Tab-separated table of C-alpha atoms in Angstrom:
chain	number	residue	atom	x	y	z
C	18	MET	CA	82.002	92.129	96.786
C	19	LYS	CA	84.829	91.559	94.324
C	20	LYS	CA	88.504	91.686	95.296
C	21	THR	CA	91.213	92.833	92.895
C	22	THR	CA	94.683	94.409	92.945
C	23	ALA	CA	95.805	97.924	92.060
C	24	TYR	CA	99.361	99.104	91.483
C	25	TYR	CA	101.682	102.067	91.870
C	26	LYS	CA	104.661	101.825	89.495
C	27	THR	CA	107.651	103.992	88.656
C	28	PHE	CA	109.207	104.301	85.206
C	29	GLU	CA	112.365	106.316	84.497
C	30	GLY	CA	114.712	106.592	81.528
C	31	ASP	CA	114.457	107.468	77.872
C	32	SER	CA	111.301	106.445	76.038
C	33	TYR	CA	112.686	103.136	74.790
C	34	GLN	CA	113.950	102.214	78.273
C	35	ILE	CA	110.542	102.982	79.802
C	36	GLY	CA	108.985	100.684	77.174
C	37	VAL	CA	111.365	97.914	78.219
C	38	LEU	CA	110.275	98.350	81.857
C	39	LEU	CA	106.615	98.215	80.795
C	40	GLY	CA	107.302	95.066	78.820
C	41	LYS	CA	108.965	93.346	81.759
C	42	TRP	CA	106.015	94.235	83.992
C	43	ALA	CA	103.517	93.017	81.393
C	44	LEU	CA	105.356	89.694	81.031
C	45	SER	CA	104.769	89.144	84.753
C	46	LYS	CA	101.018	89.691	84.209
C	47	PRO	CA	100.075	87.281	81.372
C	48	GLU	CA	96.331	88.041	81.422
C	49	MET	CA	96.932	91.784	81.286
C	50	LEU	CA	99.465	91.333	78.481
C	51	LYS	CA	97.033	89.220	76.465
C	52	ALA	CA	94.375	91.931	76.744
C	53	MET	CA	96.805	94.570	75.435
C	54	LEU	CA	97.752	92.790	72.193
C	55	LEU	CA	96.357	92.222	68.713
C	56	PRO	CA	97.229	89.189	66.557
C	57	PRO	CA	100.098	89.746	64.088
C	58	LYS	CA	99.354	91.563	60.802
C	59	VAL	CA	95.801	92.550	61.853
C	60	TYR	CA	96.240	96.314	62.187
C	61	PRO	CA	96.604	97.853	58.688
C	62	GLN	CA	100.084	99.152	57.916
C	63	LYS	CA	98.711	102.391	56.448
C	64	LYS	CA	96.813	103.181	59.648
C	65	LEU	CA	99.887	102.320	61.711
C	66	GLU	CA	101.927	104.791	59.679
C	67	GLU	CA	99.261	107.488	60.129
C	68	ILE	CA	98.956	107.099	63.904
C	69	THR	CA	102.755	106.846	64.236
C	70	GLU	CA	103.157	110.191	62.464
C	71	LEU	CA	100.374	111.806	64.522
C	72	LEU	CA	101.876	110.637	67.830
C	73	ASP	CA	105.362	111.779	66.799
C	74	GLN	CA	103.943	115.251	66.161
C	75	TYR	CA	101.743	115.692	69.243
C	76	CYS	CA	102.904	113.102	71.800
C	77	SER	CA	106.496	112.335	70.894
C	78	GLY	CA	108.213	109.461	72.662
C	79	ILE	CA	105.269	107.058	72.797
C	80	ASN	CA	106.277	105.269	69.569
C	81	GLU	CA	109.758	104.644	70.961
C	82	GLU	CA	108.204	103.488	74.236
C	83	ILE	CA	105.982	101.023	72.396
C	84	GLN	CA	108.992	99.802	70.407
C	85	GLY	CA	110.851	99.064	73.638
C	86	PHE	CA	107.772	97.254	74.934
C	87	ALA	CA	107.392	95.268	71.703
C	88	ASP	CA	111.059	94.233	71.622
C	89	THR	CA	110.859	93.080	75.237
C	90	VAL	CA	107.623	91.146	74.835
C	91	GLY	CA	108.611	89.754	71.438
C	92	ILE	CA	105.879	91.164	69.196
C	93	GLU	CA	105.573	93.482	66.216
C	94	ARG	CA	104.972	97.109	67.219
C	95	GLY	CA	101.622	97.170	65.410
C	96	GLN	CA	100.268	94.445	67.707
C	97	ALA	CA	100.014	96.931	70.584
C	98	LEU	CA	96.289	97.470	71.123
C	99	PHE	CA	97.074	101.068	72.037
C	100	TYR	CA	97.398	101.992	68.358
C	101	ALA	CA	94.056	100.538	67.296
C	102	MET	CA	92.256	102.107	70.276
C	103	THR	CA	93.944	105.509	70.036
C	104	TYR	CA	93.353	106.546	66.417
C	105	LEU	CA	90.059	107.780	65.754
C	106	GLU	CA	84.629	104.863	79.222
C	107	ARG	CA	81.927	106.430	80.154
C	108	GLY	CA	81.415	108.032	83.560
C	109	CYS	CA	83.453	110.618	85.405
C	110	SER	CA	82.699	113.767	87.366
C	111	LEU	CA	85.111	116.719	87.363
C	112	ILE	CA	85.602	119.576	89.833
C	113	ALA	CA	88.134	122.415	89.758
C	114	ALA	CA	88.440	125.216	92.302
C	115	MET	CA	90.681	128.270	92.535
C	116	PRO	CA	92.367	129.288	95.815
C	117	ALA	CA	89.546	131.723	96.663
C	118	LYS	CA	87.096	128.802	96.851
C	119	THR	CA	89.094	126.451	99.111
C	120	GLN	CA	89.647	126.696	102.860
C	121	GLU	CA	93.402	126.113	102.509
C	122	GLY	CA	93.764	128.677	99.744
C	123	HIS	CA	95.004	125.951	97.378
C	124	THR	CA	94.056	125.214	93.780
C	125	ILE	CA	92.252	121.875	93.648
C	126	LEU	CA	91.170	119.499	90.878
C	127	ALA	CA	89.028	116.538	91.956
C	128	ARG	CA	87.356	113.705	90.133
C	129	ASN	CA	85.609	110.350	90.246
C	130	TYR	CA	86.357	107.951	87.400
C	131	GLU	CA	83.767	105.304	86.543
C	132	PHE	CA	84.300	102.335	84.240
C	133	SER	CA	84.810	98.546	84.408
C	134	ASP	CA	87.656	96.980	86.364
C	135	VAL	CA	88.029	94.175	83.802
C	136	MET	CA	89.220	96.714	81.181
C	137	GLU	CA	91.619	98.667	83.401
C	138	GLU	CA	95.201	98.150	84.546
C	139	LEU	CA	94.298	99.843	87.842
C	140	CYS	CA	97.777	101.328	87.876
C	141	PHE	CA	98.808	104.800	89.018
C	142	SER	CA	102.332	105.547	87.900
C	143	TYR	CA	105.272	107.906	88.219
C	144	THR	CA	106.900	108.447	84.831
C	145	GLN	CA	110.101	110.380	84.209
C	146	PRO	CA	110.908	110.324	80.491
C	147	THR	CA	114.203	111.869	79.438
C	148	GLY	CA	113.718	115.387	78.088
C	149	LYS	CA	110.058	115.691	79.153
C	150	TYR	CA	108.170	116.682	82.274
C	151	LYS	CA	107.879	113.936	84.852
C	152	HIS	CA	104.347	113.176	85.941
C	153	LEU	CA	102.052	111.149	88.168
C	154	GLY	CA	99.096	109.657	86.290
C	155	SER	CA	96.649	106.812	85.785
C	156	MET	CA	97.702	104.396	83.066
C	157	ILE	CA	95.264	103.440	80.290
C	158	ASN	CA	96.297	100.821	77.715
C	159	LEU	CA	99.783	100.954	79.293
C	160	PHE	CA	101.012	103.912	77.231
C	161	GLY	CA	98.143	106.385	77.709
C	162	ARG	CA	97.080	108.445	80.720
C	163	GLY	CA	93.560	109.063	81.991
C	164	ASP	CA	94.517	111.882	84.355
C	165	GLY	CA	97.576	113.186	86.141
C	166	MET	CA	99.769	115.989	87.439
C	167	ASN	CA	103.232	116.953	86.248
C	168	GLU	CA	106.262	118.429	87.987
C	169	CYS	CA	105.265	121.949	86.868
C	170	GLY	CA	102.092	121.792	88.946
C	171	LEU	CA	99.684	121.225	86.044
C	172	ALA	CA	96.860	118.726	86.649
C	173	VAL	CA	94.409	117.304	84.113
C	174	ALA	CA	91.454	114.889	84.173
C	175	GLN	CA	88.783	113.963	81.647
C	176	ALA	CA	85.198	112.826	81.285
C	177	SER	CA	83.446	111.595	78.156
C	178	CYS	CA	81.174	114.232	76.635
C	179	GLY	CA	78.083	112.505	75.282
C	180	MET	CA	78.317	108.943	73.989
C	181	PRO	CA	81.854	107.484	74.176
C	182	VAL	CA	83.802	107.471	70.914
C	183	GLY	CA	86.133	104.618	70.049
C	184	ASN	CA	87.033	101.440	68.219
C	185	PHE	CA	85.172	99.166	70.612
C	186	GLU	CA	81.783	97.477	70.741
C	187	GLY	CA	79.099	100.057	71.501
C	188	GLY	CA	81.419	102.997	70.855
C	189	GLN	CA	80.302	105.839	68.618
C	190	LYS	CA	82.332	106.107	65.429
C	191	ALA	CA	84.564	109.147	65.336
C	192	GLU	CA	83.268	112.038	63.222
C	193	VAL	CA	86.810	113.321	62.684
C	194	SER	CA	90.216	111.666	62.565
C	195	GLY	CA	92.319	112.319	65.627
C	196	LEU	CA	93.617	111.069	68.950
C	197	GLN	CA	91.889	109.406	71.874
C	198	PHE	CA	91.826	111.255	75.186
C	199	TRP	CA	94.563	109.123	76.770
C	200	ALA	CA	97.092	110.273	74.162
C	201	VAL	CA	96.020	113.919	74.490
C	202	ILE	CA	96.383	113.815	78.282
C	203	ARG	CA	99.806	112.235	78.102
C	204	GLY	CA	100.855	114.899	75.602
C	205	ILE	CA	99.703	117.611	78.013
C	206	LEU	CA	101.461	116.116	81.034
C	207	GLU	CA	104.784	115.679	79.273
C	208	ASN	CA	104.884	118.930	77.283
C	209	CYS	CA	102.819	121.687	78.957
C	210	GLN	CA	103.761	123.818	81.969
C	211	ASN	CA	100.434	125.471	82.777
C	212	VAL	CA	96.737	125.741	81.951
C	213	LYS	CA	97.183	128.238	79.105
C	214	GLU	CA	99.757	126.027	77.363
C	215	ALA	CA	97.489	122.989	77.814
C	216	VAL	CA	94.461	124.794	76.348
C	217	ASN	CA	96.536	125.942	73.339
C	218	TYR	CA	97.781	122.380	72.863
C	219	CYS	CA	94.209	121.028	72.926
C	220	MET	CA	93.005	123.623	70.432
C	221	GLU	CA	95.790	122.576	68.043
C	222	VAL	CA	95.939	118.767	68.337
C	223	PRO	CA	93.441	116.748	66.243
C	224	ILE	CA	91.075	115.012	68.689
C	225	GLY	CA	88.748	112.192	67.640
C	226	TYR	CA	87.212	111.699	71.094
C	227	ASN	CA	84.279	113.617	72.578
C	228	MET	CA	85.479	114.819	75.957
C	229	ASN	CA	85.417	117.280	78.803
C	230	LEU	CA	88.917	118.076	80.025
C	231	MET	CA	89.456	119.833	83.359
C	232	LEU	CA	92.743	121.619	83.997
C	233	ALA	CA	94.338	123.354	86.985
C	234	ASP	CA	97.808	124.736	87.721
C	235	LYS	CA	99.716	125.997	90.727
C	236	SER	CA	99.456	129.632	89.569
C	237	GLY	CA	95.759	129.411	90.499
C	238	GLU	CA	94.271	129.149	87.007
C	239	ILE	CA	91.675	126.520	86.075
C	240	ALA	CA	90.003	125.720	82.743
C	241	LEU	CA	87.426	123.484	81.102
C	242	PHE	CA	88.099	122.325	77.541
C	243	GLU	CA	85.339	120.556	75.591
C	244	CYS	CA	85.420	118.728	72.253
C	245	ILE	CA	82.475	117.202	70.364
C	246	ASP	CA	82.964	115.725	66.876
C	247	GLY	CA	85.984	117.956	66.317
C	248	HIS	CA	84.244	121.134	67.506
C	249	LYS	CA	86.166	122.731	70.374
C	250	ALA	CA	85.576	125.360	73.071
C	251	ASN	CA	87.158	126.319	76.377
C	252	LYS	CA	86.580	128.433	79.457
C	253	LEU	CA	89.507	129.702	81.517
C	254	LEU	CA	89.286	131.259	84.973
C	255	ASP	CA	92.131	133.320	86.414
C	256	GLY	CA	92.641	136.069	88.964
C	257	GLN	CA	90.641	138.520	86.836
C	258	THR	CA	87.425	136.457	86.743
C	259	GLU	CA	84.642	136.574	89.330
C	260	GLU	CA	84.003	132.818	89.086
C	261	SER	CA	86.296	130.523	91.044
C	262	PHE	CA	84.804	127.086	90.341
C	263	LEU	CA	84.182	124.802	87.339
C	264	SER	CA	82.415	121.451	87.022
C	265	ALA	CA	81.626	118.923	84.293
C	266	THR	CA	80.274	115.403	83.981
C	267	ASN	CA	79.305	113.667	80.710
C	268	HIS	CA	77.542	116.359	78.722
C	269	ALA	CA	78.491	119.718	77.242
C	270	VAL	CA	78.278	122.688	79.592
C	271	LEU	CA	79.818	125.324	77.322
C	272	THR	CA	77.207	127.161	75.260
C	273	GLU	CA	79.235	126.969	72.035
C	274	LEU	CA	79.042	123.151	71.940
C	275	LYS	CA	75.564	122.331	73.244
C	276	SER	CA	74.040	122.291	69.753
C	277	PHE	CA	76.430	119.515	68.637
C	278	GLU	CA	75.389	117.111	71.389
C	279	LYS	CA	73.360	114.093	70.263
C	280	VAL	CA	72.545	112.438	73.601
C	281	ILE	CA	72.355	113.633	77.216
C	282	LEU	CA	71.981	111.061	79.983
C	283	GLU	CA	69.865	112.037	82.965
C	284	ASN	CA	72.480	110.738	85.420
C	285	SER	CA	75.034	113.148	83.961
C	286	MET	CA	72.733	116.118	84.597
C	287	ILE	CA	72.018	114.906	88.139
C	288	ARG	CA	75.717	114.539	88.958
C	289	ASN	CA	76.638	117.976	87.623
C	290	ASP	CA	73.742	119.558	89.509
C	291	LEU	CA	75.051	117.910	92.679
C	292	ILE	CA	78.484	119.462	92.160
C	293	VAL	CA	77.056	122.913	91.410
C	294	HIS	CA	74.842	122.757	94.518
C	295	PHE	CA	77.848	121.587	96.560
C	296	SER	CA	79.790	124.662	95.458
C	297	HIS	CA	76.992	127.188	95.900
C	298	ALA	CA	76.184	125.879	99.382
C	299	ARG	CA	79.667	126.779	100.673
C	300	GLU	CA	81.618	130.003	100.580
C	301	LYS	CA	84.757	127.854	100.825
C	302	PHE	CA	85.150	124.080	101.029
C	303	THR	CA	87.765	121.688	102.370
C	304	LYS	CA	89.248	118.453	101.037
C	305	THR	CA	87.102	116.647	103.602
C	306	ASP	CA	84.013	118.226	102.022
C	307	ILE	CA	85.148	117.042	98.589
C	308	LYS	CA	85.837	113.524	99.841
C	309	GLN	CA	82.312	113.353	101.242
C	310	LEU	CA	80.847	114.377	97.868
C	311	LEU	CA	83.020	111.855	96.004
C	312	SER	CA	82.210	109.084	98.488
C	313	SER	CA	78.461	109.547	98.897
C	314	PRO	CA	76.368	107.089	96.845
C	315	TYR	CA	74.498	108.241	93.755
C	316	PRO	CA	72.028	110.004	93.468
C	317	ASN	CA	72.985	111.931	96.616
C	318	GLY	CA	76.672	111.876	95.735
C	319	LEU	CA	79.050	110.912	92.925
C	320	CYS	CA	80.040	107.348	93.890
C	321	CYS	CA	78.652	104.485	91.774
C	322	HIS	CA	79.082	100.709	92.083
C	323	TYR	CA	77.702	99.562	88.714
C	324	TYR	CA	80.916	97.891	87.527
C	325	GLY	CA	79.079	95.287	85.459
C	326	ASP	CA	77.596	98.078	83.325
C	327	PHE	CA	80.877	100.025	82.990
C	328	PHE	CA	79.888	102.619	85.594
C	329	GLY	CA	81.709	101.677	88.799
C	330	THR	CA	84.028	104.060	90.632
C	331	LEU	CA	87.572	102.866	89.922
C	332	ARG	CA	89.302	105.853	91.488
C	333	SER	CA	88.437	108.986	93.405
C	334	MET	CA	91.118	111.683	93.259
C	335	ILE	CA	92.000	115.070	94.682
C	336	PHE	CA	94.895	116.867	92.978
C	337	ASP	CA	96.293	119.622	95.204
C	338	VAL	CA	98.418	121.396	92.614
C	339	THR	CA	99.556	124.011	95.131
C	340	ALA	CA	101.025	121.333	97.424
C	341	GLY	CA	102.065	119.035	94.568
C	342	GLN	CA	100.267	115.979	95.910
C	343	VAL	CA	97.483	113.590	94.964
C	344	GLU	CA	95.080	111.891	97.362
C	345	MET	CA	93.197	108.981	95.840
C	346	THR	CA	91.393	105.724	96.412
C	347	PHE	CA	91.701	102.705	94.150
C	348	GLY	CA	88.090	101.572	93.763
C	349	SER	CA	85.126	102.884	95.695
C	350	PRO	CA	86.006	105.381	98.459
C	351	GLN	CA	83.251	103.741	100.507
C	352	GLN	CA	85.317	100.555	100.775
C	353	ASN	CA	88.955	101.568	100.258
C	354	ASP	CA	91.395	103.873	102.044
C	355	TRP	CA	92.700	107.161	100.700
C	356	GLN	CA	96.358	107.057	99.648
C	357	LEU	CA	98.739	110.005	99.317
C	358	PHE	CA	101.152	110.303	96.382
C	359	THR	CA	103.828	112.930	95.725
C	360	PHE	CA	106.791	113.191	93.416
C	361	ALA	CA	108.802	111.555	96.187
C	362	SER	CA	106.556	108.438	96.023
C	363	GLN	CA	108.884	106.276	93.942
C	364	LYS	CA	108.580	102.868	95.581
C	365	ASP	CA	106.438	100.311	93.722
C	366	MET	CA	103.389	99.241	95.701
C	367	GLU	CA	100.367	96.964	95.408
C	368	PHE	CA	96.963	97.582	96.959
C	369	SER	CA	94.156	95.168	97.718
C	370	VAL	CA	90.952	96.707	96.353
C	371	GLN	CA	87.333	96.007	97.269
C	372	LEU	CA	84.761	96.552	94.509
C	373	PRO	CA	81.152	96.326	95.778
C	374	TYR	CA	79.324	95.227	92.627
C	375	GLU	CA	75.725	96.494	92.676
C	376	GLN	CA	72.757	96.219	90.332
C	377	THR	CA	72.360	99.243	88.071
C	378	PRO	CA	69.059	101.095	88.661
C	379	LYS	CA	66.629	100.639	85.786
C	380	ASN	CA	66.391	104.358	85.091
C	381	PHE	CA	70.108	105.088	85.400
C	382	TYR	CA	70.691	105.389	81.645
C	383	ASN	CA	67.548	107.400	80.906
C	384	ILE	CA	68.041	109.792	77.983
C	385	LEU	CA	66.741	113.345	78.307
């Protein structure tokens, strides 16, 4: 059993001011700060100019936020690792249900997120940037978001689709130039009001990452957006569709993209089959039902403890977009309590987190 600390932080102000707050927090966490920086003059100026322009177009405000961070920490802006990692994780299971499928009659988006705790801030934050939608979301590389819900009642979460793409050891090289998922998600949370706007945004923005993106809004619409090597497709469910449920793990489920997939892991198929069976076995389900699915150990459920191999549950989440609240655990839901967050949750908090490191089964990464 490993013990660590997770955080809930609030950031308000214009983009530069939020960057200053991030910088002050990072200065209080020297090891985290060190992991977020590159040495001076390492990142090529031409690439910095390209990613700066791309972010200004599709996720405006982040460059100013990073400048505030850099000025506070005392570095050049190009030393922020976010830039090198964003211009172009592994696990994750996604569930979205319309009101007709839930006992409360609410629209729900739920997910488990699997990765390694040593490469995560383990911080869930409230961010209110001037002139943009305020949002609750999980921080990635300080300036990105891995999931979240905004004040309009739009929720979003992602899972890698196929082998992870990125500028890191073991990552697949991007087939097209574009943004990482954490920049896309932040762009959605700060600029889109509903599922349709988010899908249109995703179809327009250049995306270098291979991902499944699940979306839900308080009007009752849900959608799955998929991207593989720049090829995109989406499926949207509304009040006119017979289906009321969507799921995705780490492979393509939309017919249009299946031919572009290079690798499918057996564990991804098993997890998605579990979710589909969970849905078909119930006319309607409750949040308690979802928590049981998220908490049950693989292969009978979605919870994994393989942190040493980048596949440990770092957070389990239920976004109730109808009620405007998020229930989540930091770390495995088998060992840690569920916490409730709303847009009134603006007091910084720390949480002691238990991570039950387990040996990865030999056949876990079998390729189909």
